[in-house]
Amino acid sequence: MSKITLNGKVIDTEFKVIEISELQFWPDNPRIYSILREVSTDNPTQEEIYEKLLNFDDHVKELVQHIKKNDGLIEPILVKRSQGINSVLDGNSRLAADRQLADTFPRIW
């Protein structure tokens, strides 16, 4: 177990591998929030968030190529588990890019 400091608060952390299918986008992430302003619903679905990230964020398209070139993620995704839900606090774009690769190349990714 290790620790990180966020907003002056020390938080216990652990590093582990989690299947991307078990991760959820965090709608309150500033990047996602700005992209979702155009969605007319107050509670966007995970699929709506995923589609918006893929279609409106060139950064995600670049990440797809970067992840493919490096045979996987280089930077970890920061996840908070609460009430059985794995919410991505940092790395929503990486999650979208990784899911795009898994959807495109399911047998090798």
mmCIF file of N, CA and C in Angstrom:
data_model
loop_
_atom_site.group_PDB
_atom_site.id
_atom_site.type_symbol
_atom_site.label_atom_id
_atom_site.label_comp_id
_atom_site.label_asym_id
_atom_site.label_seq_id
_atom_site.Cartn_x
_atom_site.Cartn_y
_atom_site.Cartn_z
ATOM 1 N N MET A 1 0.851 -1.172 0.000
ATOM 2 C CA MET A 1 0.000 0.000 0.000
ATOM 3 C C MET A 1 0.894 1.231 0.000
ATOM 4 N N SER A 2 0.476 2.250 -0.747
ATOM 5 C CA SER A 2 1.213 3.509 -0.771
ATOM 6 C C SER A 2 0.239 4.641 -0.465
ATOM 7 N N LYS A 3 0.748 5.856 -0.513
ATOM 8 C CA LYS A 3 -0.078 7.019 -0.190
ATOM 9 C C LYS A 3 0.125 8.100 -1.243
ATOM 10 N N ILE A 4 -0.932 8.879 -1.479
ATOM 11 C CA ILE A 4 -0.834 10.080 -2.296
ATOM 12 C C ILE A 4 -1.471 11.220 -1.513
ATOM 13 N N THR A 5 -1.111 12.425 -1.869
ATOM 14 C CA THR A 5 -1.698 13.587 -1.227
ATOM 15 C C THR A 5 -2.534 14.343 -2.247
ATOM 16 N N LEU A 6 -3.804 14.536 -1.935
ATOM 17 C CA LEU A 6 -4.728 15.281 -2.776
ATOM 18 C C LEU A 6 -5.360 16.376 -1.936
ATOM 19 N N ASN A 7 -5.224 17.607 -2.397
ATOM 20 C CA ASN A 7 -5.781 18.752 -1.664
ATOM 21 C C ASN A 7 -5.354 18.762 -0.204
ATOM 22 N N GLY A 8 -4.095 18.413 0.035
ATOM 23 C CA GLY A 8 -3.562 18.445 1.389
ATOM 24 C C GLY A 8 -3.959 17.267 2.251
ATOM 25 N N LYS A 9 -4.677 16.318 1.704
ATOM 26 C CA LYS A 9 -5.136 15.156 2.471
ATOM 27 C C LYS A 9 -4.386 13.920 1.998
ATOM 28 N N VAL A 10 -3.807 13.171 2.937
ATOM 29 C CA VAL A 10 -3.077 11.944 2.604
ATOM 30 C C VAL A 10 -4.084 10.800 2.478
ATOM 31 N N ILE A 11 -3.989 10.105 1.345
ATOM 32 C CA ILE A 11 -4.944 9.031 1.044
ATOM 33 C C ILE A 11 -4.178 7.745 0.794
ATOM 34 N N ASP A 12 -4.607 6.667 1.440
ATOM 35 C CA ASP A 12 -4.026 5.347 1.192
ATOM 36 C C ASP A 12 -4.433 4.896 -0.210
ATOM 37 N N THR A 13 -3.486 4.321 -0.918
ATOM 38 C CA THR A 13 -3.761 3.837 -2.266
ATOM 39 C C THR A 13 -3.183 2.443 -2.448
ATOM 40 N N GLU A 14 -3.637 1.787 -3.478
ATOM 41 C CA GLU A 14 -3.035 0.520 -3.875
ATOM 42 C C GLU A 14 -3.030 0.459 -5.393
ATOM 43 N N PHE A 15 -2.034 -0.192 -5.922
ATOM 44 C CA PHE A 15 -1.904 -0.359 -7.362
ATOM 45 C C PHE A 15 -2.386 -1.748 -7.712
ATOM 46 N N LYS A 16 -3.366 -1.819 -8.622
ATOM 47 C CA LYS A 16 -3.819 -3.126 -9.082
ATOM 48 C C LYS A 16 -4.433 -3.011 -10.458
ATOM 49 N N VAL A 17 -4.524 -4.118 -11.122
ATOM 50 C CA VAL A 17 -5.090 -4.182 -12.458
ATOM 51 C C VAL A 17 -6.590 -4.432 -12.334
ATOM 52 N N ILE A 18 -7.351 -3.604 -13.029
ATOM 53 C CA ILE A 18 -8.811 -3.736 -13.055
ATOM 54 C C ILE A 18 -9.235 -3.782 -14.516
ATOM 55 N N GLU A 19 -10.120 -4.690 -14.850
ATOM 56 C CA GLU A 19 -10.641 -4.775 -16.216
ATOM 57 C C GLU A 19 -11.327 -3.459 -16.584
ATOM 58 N N ILE A 20 -11.113 -2.989 -17.815
ATOM 59 C CA ILE A 20 -11.714 -1.720 -18.216
ATOM 60 C C ILE A 20 -13.242 -1.771 -18.189
ATOM 61 N N SER A 21 -13.791 -2.955 -18.328
ATOM 62 C CA SER A 21 -15.255 -3.087 -18.272
ATOM 63 C C SER A 21 -15.797 -2.814 -16.871
ATOM 64 N N GLU A 22 -14.920 -2.844 -15.867
ATOM 65 C CA GLU A 22 -15.341 -2.593 -14.486
ATOM 66 C C GLU A 22 -15.180 -1.135 -14.070
ATOM 67 N N LEU A 23 -14.707 -0.284 -14.990
ATOM 68 C CA LEU A 23 -14.483 1.127 -14.687
ATOM 69 C C LEU A 23 -15.602 1.982 -15.261
ATOM 70 N N GLN A 24 -15.934 3.036 -14.545
ATOM 71 C CA GLN A 24 -16.958 3.962 -15.022
ATOM 72 C C GLN A 24 -16.368 5.361 -15.154
ATOM 73 N N PHE A 25 -16.802 6.060 -16.199
ATOM 74 C CA PHE A 25 -16.413 7.447 -16.363
ATOM 75 C C PHE A 25 -17.009 8.270 -15.226
ATOM 76 N N TRP A 26 -16.301 9.301 -14.826
ATOM 77 C CA TRP A 26 -16.780 10.191 -13.766
ATOM 78 C C TRP A 26 -17.337 11.452 -14.420
ATOM 79 N N PRO A 27 -18.653 11.615 -14.453
ATOM 80 C CA PRO A 27 -19.271 12.742 -15.150
ATOM 81 C C PRO A 27 -18.851 14.116 -14.611
ATOM 82 N N ASP A 28 -18.406 14.197 -13.362
ATOM 83 C CA ASP A 28 -18.023 15.477 -12.779
ATOM 84 C C ASP A 28 -16.585 15.881 -13.092
ATOM 85 N N ASN A 29 -15.867 15.033 -13.834
ATOM 86 C CA ASN A 29 -14.529 15.398 -14.280
ATOM 87 C C ASN A 29 -14.653 16.656 -15.147
ATOM 88 N N PRO A 30 -13.793 17.670 -14.937
ATOM 89 C CA PRO A 30 -13.932 18.924 -15.692
ATOM 90 C C PRO A 30 -13.948 18.752 -17.212
ATOM 91 N N ARG A 31 -13.110 17.888 -17.753
ATOM 92 C CA ARG A 31 -13.093 17.683 -19.207
ATOM 93 C C ARG A 31 -14.414 17.080 -19.671
ATOM 94 N N ILE A 32 -14.876 16.076 -18.971
ATOM 95 C CA ILE A 32 -16.133 15.424 -19.348
ATOM 96 C C ILE A 32 -17.298 16.388 -19.171
ATOM 97 N N TYR A 33 -17.300 17.114 -18.066
ATOM 98 C CA TYR A 33 -18.385 18.055 -17.795
ATOM 99 C C TYR A 33 -18.518 19.071 -18.926
ATOM 100 N N SER A 34 -17.377 19.598 -19.399
ATOM 101 C CA SER A 34 -17.435 20.597 -20.475
ATOM 102 C C SER A 34 -17.933 19.989 -21.780
ATOM 103 N N ILE A 35 -17.568 18.745 -22.053
ATOM 104 C CA ILE A 35 -18.029 18.071 -23.270
ATOM 105 C C ILE A 35 -19.520 17.749 -23.186
ATOM 106 N N LEU A 36 -19.988 17.412 -21.988
ATOM 107 C CA LEU A 36 -21.376 16.970 -21.810
ATOM 108 C C LEU A 36 -22.385 18.105 -21.725
ATOM 109 N N ARG A 37 -21.942 19.328 -21.687
ATOM 110 C CA ARG A 37 -22.890 20.453 -21.619
ATOM 111 C C ARG A 37 -23.898 20.399 -22.751
ATOM 112 N N GLU A 38 -23.476 19.793 -23.862
ATOM 113 C CA GLU A 38 -24.355 19.718 -25.023
ATOM 114 C C GLU A 38 -25.393 18.601 -24.909
ATOM 115 N N VAL A 39 -25.193 17.680 -23.980
ATOM 116 C CA VAL A 39 -26.152 16.590 -23.780
ATOM 117 C C VAL A 39 -27.318 17.141 -22.958
ATOM 118 N N SER A 40 -28.515 16.882 -23.422
ATOM 119 C CA SER A 40 -29.688 17.486 -22.792
ATOM 120 C C SER A 40 -30.126 16.809 -21.498
ATOM 121 N N THR A 41 -29.510 15.733 -21.120
ATOM 122 C CA THR A 41 -29.926 15.020 -19.912
ATOM 123 C C THR A 41 -29.039 15.377 -18.723
ATOM 124 N N ASP A 42 -29.614 15.365 -17.538
ATOM 125 C CA ASP A 42 -28.855 15.655 -16.326
ATOM 126 C C ASP A 42 -27.974 14.481 -15.903
ATOM 127 N N ASN A 43 -28.369 13.284 -16.284
ATOM 128 C CA ASN A 43 -27.632 12.084 -15.904
ATOM 129 C C ASN A 43 -27.224 11.304 -17.148
ATOM 130 N N PRO A 44 -26.120 11.704 -17.780
ATOM 131 C CA PRO A 44 -25.704 10.990 -18.995
ATOM 132 C C PRO A 44 -25.307 9.555 -18.682
ATOM 133 N N THR A 45 -25.572 8.675 -19.613
ATOM 134 C CA THR A 45 -25.184 7.280 -19.449
ATOM 135 C C THR A 45 -23.685 7.144 -19.700
ATOM 136 N N GLN A 46 -23.137 6.032 -19.283
ATOM 137 C CA GLN A 46 -21.735 5.754 -19.544
ATOM 138 C C GLN A 46 -21.463 5.710 -21.046
ATOM 139 N N GLU A 47 -22.402 5.172 -21.800
ATOM 140 C CA GLU A 47 -22.255 5.100 -23.258
ATOM 141 C C GLU A 47 -22.246 6.494 -23.881
ATOM 142 N N GLU A 48 -23.108 7.390 -23.386
ATOM 143 C CA GLU A 48 -23.120 8.770 -23.900
ATOM 144 C C GLU A 48 -21.785 9.463 -23.620
ATOM 145 N N ILE A 49 -21.246 9.265 -22.438
ATOM 146 C CA ILE A 49 -19.956 9.858 -22.092
ATOM 147 C C ILE A 49 -18.874 9.303 -23.017
ATOM 148 N N TYR A 50 -18.865 7.998 -23.188
ATOM 149 C CA TYR A 50 -17.880 7.343 -24.057
ATOM 150 C C TYR A 50 -17.947 7.901 -25.479
ATOM 151 N N GLU A 51 -19.138 7.962 -26.042
ATOM 152 C CA GLU A 51 -19.316 8.461 -27.406
ATOM 153 C C GLU A 51 -18.884 9.918 -27.527
ATOM 154 N N LYS A 52 -19.231 10.736 -26.543
ATOM 155 C CA LYS A 52 -18.835 12.148 -26.576
ATOM 156 C C LYS A 52 -17.318 12.280 -26.525
ATOM 157 N N LEU A 53 -16.672 11.520 -25.670
ATOM 158 C CA LEU A 53 -15.213 11.590 -25.585
ATOM 159 C C LEU A 53 -14.565 11.176 -26.907
ATOM 160 N N LEU A 54 -15.082 10.129 -27.517
ATOM 161 C CA LEU A 54 -14.507 9.663 -28.793
ATOM 162 C C LEU A 54 -14.728 10.649 -29.925
ATOM 163 N N ASN A 55 -15.886 11.279 -29.962
ATOM 164 C CA ASN A 55 -16.244 12.123 -31.100
ATOM 165 C C ASN A 55 -15.855 13.584 -30.963
ATOM 166 N N PHE A 56 -15.666 14.069 -29.744
ATOM 167 C CA PHE A 56 -15.432 15.498 -29.567
ATOM 168 C C PHE A 56 -14.088 15.845 -28.963
ATOM 169 N N ASP A 57 -13.283 14.864 -28.662
ATOM 170 C CA ASP A 57 -12.012 15.158 -28.009
ATOM 171 C C ASP A 57 -10.873 14.566 -28.839
ATOM 172 N N ASP A 58 -10.173 15.419 -29.574
ATOM 173 C CA ASP A 58 -9.051 14.949 -30.390
ATOM 174 C C ASP A 58 -7.967 14.319 -29.533
ATOM 175 N N HIS A 59 -7.899 14.736 -28.271
ATOM 176 C CA HIS A 59 -6.921 14.167 -27.342
ATOM 177 C C HIS A 59 -7.121 12.651 -27.216
ATOM 178 N N VAL A 60 -8.368 12.212 -27.198
ATOM 179 C CA VAL A 60 -8.660 10.776 -27.088
ATOM 180 C C VAL A 60 -8.183 10.052 -28.340
ATOM 181 N N LYS A 61 -8.390 10.633 -29.497
ATOM 182 C CA LYS A 61 -7.928 10.010 -30.742
ATOM 183 C C LYS A 61 -6.404 9.874 -30.751
ATOM 184 N N GLU A 62 -5.722 10.884 -30.228
ATOM 185 C CA GLU A 62 -4.263 10.819 -30.124
ATOM 186 C C GLU A 62 -3.839 9.746 -29.123
ATOM 187 N N LEU A 63 -4.578 9.654 -28.027
ATOM 188 C CA LEU A 63 -4.269 8.633 -27.014
ATOM 189 C C LEU A 63 -4.433 7.226 -27.561
ATOM 190 N N VAL A 64 -5.423 7.009 -28.414
ATOM 191 C CA VAL A 64 -5.618 5.689 -29.017
ATOM 192 C C VAL A 64 -4.336 5.270 -29.728
ATOM 193 N N GLN A 65 -3.782 6.175 -30.522
ATOM 194 C CA GLN A 65 -2.557 5.862 -31.253
ATOM 195 C C GLN A 65 -1.367 5.678 -30.311
ATOM 196 N N HIS A 66 -1.294 6.495 -29.281
ATOM 197 C CA HIS A 66 -0.206 6.412 -28.316
ATOM 198 C C HIS A 66 -0.243 5.076 -27.553
ATOM 199 N N ILE A 67 -1.427 4.682 -27.123
ATOM 200 C CA ILE A 67 -1.586 3.421 -26.386
ATOM 201 C C ILE A 67 -1.263 2.240 -27.306
ATOM 202 N N LYS A 68 -1.726 2.320 -28.534
ATOM 203 C CA LYS A 68 -1.465 1.250 -29.507
ATOM 204 C C LYS A 68 0.039 1.127 -29.762
ATOM 205 N N LYS A 69 0.701 2.248 -29.957
ATOM 206 C CA LYS A 69 2.137 2.268 -30.219
ATOM 207 C C LYS A 69 2.939 1.691 -29.048
ATOM 208 N N ASN A 70 2.496 1.953 -27.827
ATOM 209 C CA ASN A 70 3.211 1.514 -26.634
ATOM 210 C C ASN A 70 2.694 0.193 -26.065
ATOM 211 N N ASP A 71 1.798 -0.469 -26.795
ATOM 212 C CA ASP A 71 1.221 -1.752 -26.351
ATOM 213 C C ASP A 71 0.556 -1.658 -24.986
ATOM 214 N N GLY A 72 -0.084 -0.543 -24.719
ATOM 215 C CA GLY A 72 -0.825 -0.387 -23.469
ATOM 216 C C GLY A 72 -0.614 0.979 -22.857
ATOM 217 N N LEU A 73 -1.296 1.180 -21.763
ATOM 218 C CA LEU A 73 -1.199 2.447 -21.043
ATOM 219 C C LEU A 73 0.165 2.602 -20.397
ATOM 220 N N ILE A 74 0.661 3.825 -20.378
ATOM 221 C CA ILE A 74 1.899 4.127 -19.672
ATOM 222 C C ILE A 74 1.565 4.750 -18.322
ATOM 223 N N GLU A 75 0.621 5.676 -18.325
ATOM 224 C CA GLU A 75 0.194 6.339 -17.100
ATOM 225 C C GLU A 75 -0.978 5.561 -16.487
ATOM 226 N N PRO A 76 -0.985 5.406 -15.182
ATOM 227 C CA PRO A 76 -2.099 4.690 -14.544
ATOM 228 C C PRO A 76 -3.376 5.526 -14.554
ATOM 229 N N ILE A 77 -4.475 4.854 -14.348
ATOM 230 C CA ILE A 77 -5.778 5.498 -14.200
ATOM 231 C C ILE A 77 -6.087 5.511 -12.714
ATOM 232 N N LEU A 78 -6.455 6.684 -12.204
ATOM 233 C CA LEU A 78 -6.764 6.843 -10.781
ATOM 234 C C LEU A 78 -8.248 6.571 -10.575
ATOM 235 N N VAL A 79 -8.542 5.590 -9.726
ATOM 236 C CA VAL A 79 -9.917 5.116 -9.529
ATOM 237 C C VAL A 79 -10.296 5.219 -8.060
ATOM 238 N N LYS A 80 -11.519 5.643 -7.825
ATOM 239 C CA LYS A 80 -12.072 5.640 -6.463
ATOM 240 C C LYS A 80 -13.199 4.621 -6.438
ATOM 241 N N ARG A 81 -13.093 3.677 -5.505
ATOM 242 C CA ARG A 81 -14.148 2.671 -5.356
ATOM 243 C C ARG A 81 -15.060 3.095 -4.217
ATOM 244 N N SER A 82 -16.331 3.245 -4.534
ATOM 245 C CA SER A 82 -17.313 3.646 -3.536
ATOM 246 C C SER A 82 -18.626 2.953 -3.856
ATOM 247 N N GLN A 83 -19.192 2.319 -2.890
ATOM 248 C CA GLN A 83 -20.468 1.609 -3.027
ATOM 249 C C GLN A 83 -20.447 0.637 -4.209
ATOM 250 N N GLY A 84 -19.311 -0.035 -4.376
ATOM 251 C CA GLY A 84 -19.175 -1.045 -5.418
ATOM 252 C C GLY A 84 -18.959 -0.509 -6.817
ATOM 253 N N ILE A 85 -18.750 0.806 -6.944
ATOM 254 C CA ILE A 85 -18.549 1.413 -8.257
ATOM 255 C C ILE A 85 -17.122 1.939 -8.357
ATOM 256 N N ASN A 86 -16.437 1.607 -9.445
ATOM 257 C CA ASN A 86 -15.077 2.071 -9.710
ATOM 258 C C ASN A 86 -15.146 3.304 -10.607
ATOM 259 N N SER A 87 -15.137 4.487 -9.998
ATOM 260 C CA SER A 87 -15.210 5.744 -10.749
ATOM 261 C C SER A 87 -13.814 6.240 -11.073
ATOM 262 N N VAL A 88 -13.592 6.585 -12.336
ATOM 263 C CA VAL A 88 -12.294 7.078 -12.785
ATOM 264 C C VAL A 88 -12.191 8.565 -12.455
ATOM 265 N N LEU A 89 -11.335 8.888 -11.478
ATOM 266 C CA LEU A 89 -11.130 10.278 -11.107
ATOM 267 C C LEU A 89 -10.171 10.976 -12.059
ATOM 268 N N ASP A 90 -9.133 10.271 -12.459
ATOM 269 C CA ASP A 90 -8.157 10.821 -13.392
ATOM 270 C C ASP A 90 -7.824 9.738 -14.404
ATOM 271 N N GLY A 91 -8.052 10.029 -15.678
ATOM 272 C CA GLY A 91 -7.763 9.052 -16.719
ATOM 273 C C GLY A 91 -8.986 8.685 -17.539
ATOM 274 N N ASN A 92 -10.026 9.520 -17.494
ATOM 275 C CA ASN A 92 -11.230 9.233 -18.283
ATOM 276 C C ASN A 92 -10.926 9.167 -19.777
ATOM 277 N N SER A 93 -10.056 10.032 -20.263
ATOM 278 C CA SER A 93 -9.689 10.001 -21.682
ATOM 279 C C SER A 93 -8.903 8.730 -22.008
ATOM 280 N N ARG A 94 -8.012 8.317 -21.094
ATOM 281 C CA ARG A 94 -7.262 7.079 -21.288
ATOM 282 C C ARG A 94 -8.212 5.889 -21.301
ATOM 283 N N LEU A 95 -9.223 5.917 -20.436
ATOM 284 C CA LEU A 95 -10.210 4.844 -20.411
ATOM 285 C C LEU A 95 -10.962 4.785 -21.740
ATOM 286 N N ALA A 96 -11.382 5.935 -22.265
ATOM 287 C CA ALA A 96 -12.099 5.955 -23.544
ATOM 288 C C ALA A 96 -11.214 5.420 -24.660
ATOM 289 N N ALA A 97 -9.959 5.836 -24.680
ATOM 290 C CA ALA A 97 -9.038 5.373 -25.718
ATOM 291 C C ALA A 97 -8.794 3.872 -25.610
ATOM 292 N N ASP A 98 -8.597 3.386 -24.397
ATOM 293 C CA ASP A 98 -8.359 1.959 -24.197
ATOM 294 C C ASP A 98 -9.591 1.141 -24.587
ATOM 295 N N ARG A 99 -10.777 1.650 -24.265
ATOM 296 C CA ARG A 99 -12.008 0.964 -24.666
ATOM 297 C C ARG A 99 -12.159 0.950 -26.181
ATOM 298 N N GLN A 100 -11.781 2.035 -26.829
ATOM 299 C CA GLN A 100 -11.847 2.076 -28.295
ATOM 300 C C GLN A 100 -10.979 0.972 -28.886
ATOM 301 N N LEU A 101 -9.789 0.810 -28.344
ATOM 302 C CA LEU A 101 -8.905 -0.255 -28.832
ATOM 303 C C LEU A 101 -9.493 -1.633 -28.544
ATOM 304 N N ALA A 102 -10.053 -1.809 -27.374
ATOM 305 C CA ALA A 102 -10.651 -3.102 -27.028
ATOM 306 C C ALA A 102 -11.856 -3.406 -27.911
ATOM 307 N N ASP A 103 -12.622 -2.366 -28.259
ATOM 308 C CA ASP A 103 -13.775 -2.562 -29.144
ATOM 309 C C ASP A 103 -13.336 -2.870 -30.570
ATOM 310 N N THR A 104 -12.237 -2.266 -30.994
ATOM 311 C CA THR A 104 -11.748 -2.433 -32.365
ATOM 312 C C THR A 104 -10.974 -3.728 -32.554
ATOM 313 N N PHE A 105 -10.169 -4.077 -31.546
ATOM 314 C CA PHE A 105 -9.328 -5.275 -31.624
ATOM 315 C C PHE A 105 -9.578 -6.170 -30.405
ATOM 316 N N PRO A 106 -10.780 -6.727 -30.268
ATOM 317 C CA PRO A 106 -11.115 -7.453 -29.044
ATOM 318 C C PRO A 106 -10.264 -8.688 -28.762
ATOM 319 N N ARG A 107 -9.735 -9.320 -29.773
ATOM 320 C CA ARG A 107 -8.993 -10.551 -29.531
ATOM 321 C C ARG A 107 -7.551 -10.301 -29.116
ATOM 322 N N ILE A 108 -7.001 -9.153 -29.493
ATOM 323 C CA ILE A 108 -5.601 -8.912 -29.159
ATOM 324 C C ILE A 108 -5.439 -7.852 -28.076
ATOM 325 N N TRP A 109 -6.490 -7.115 -27.767
ATOM 326 C CA TRP A 109 -6.331 -6.045 -26.796
ATOM 327 C C TRP A 109 -6.828 -6.487 -25.485
#
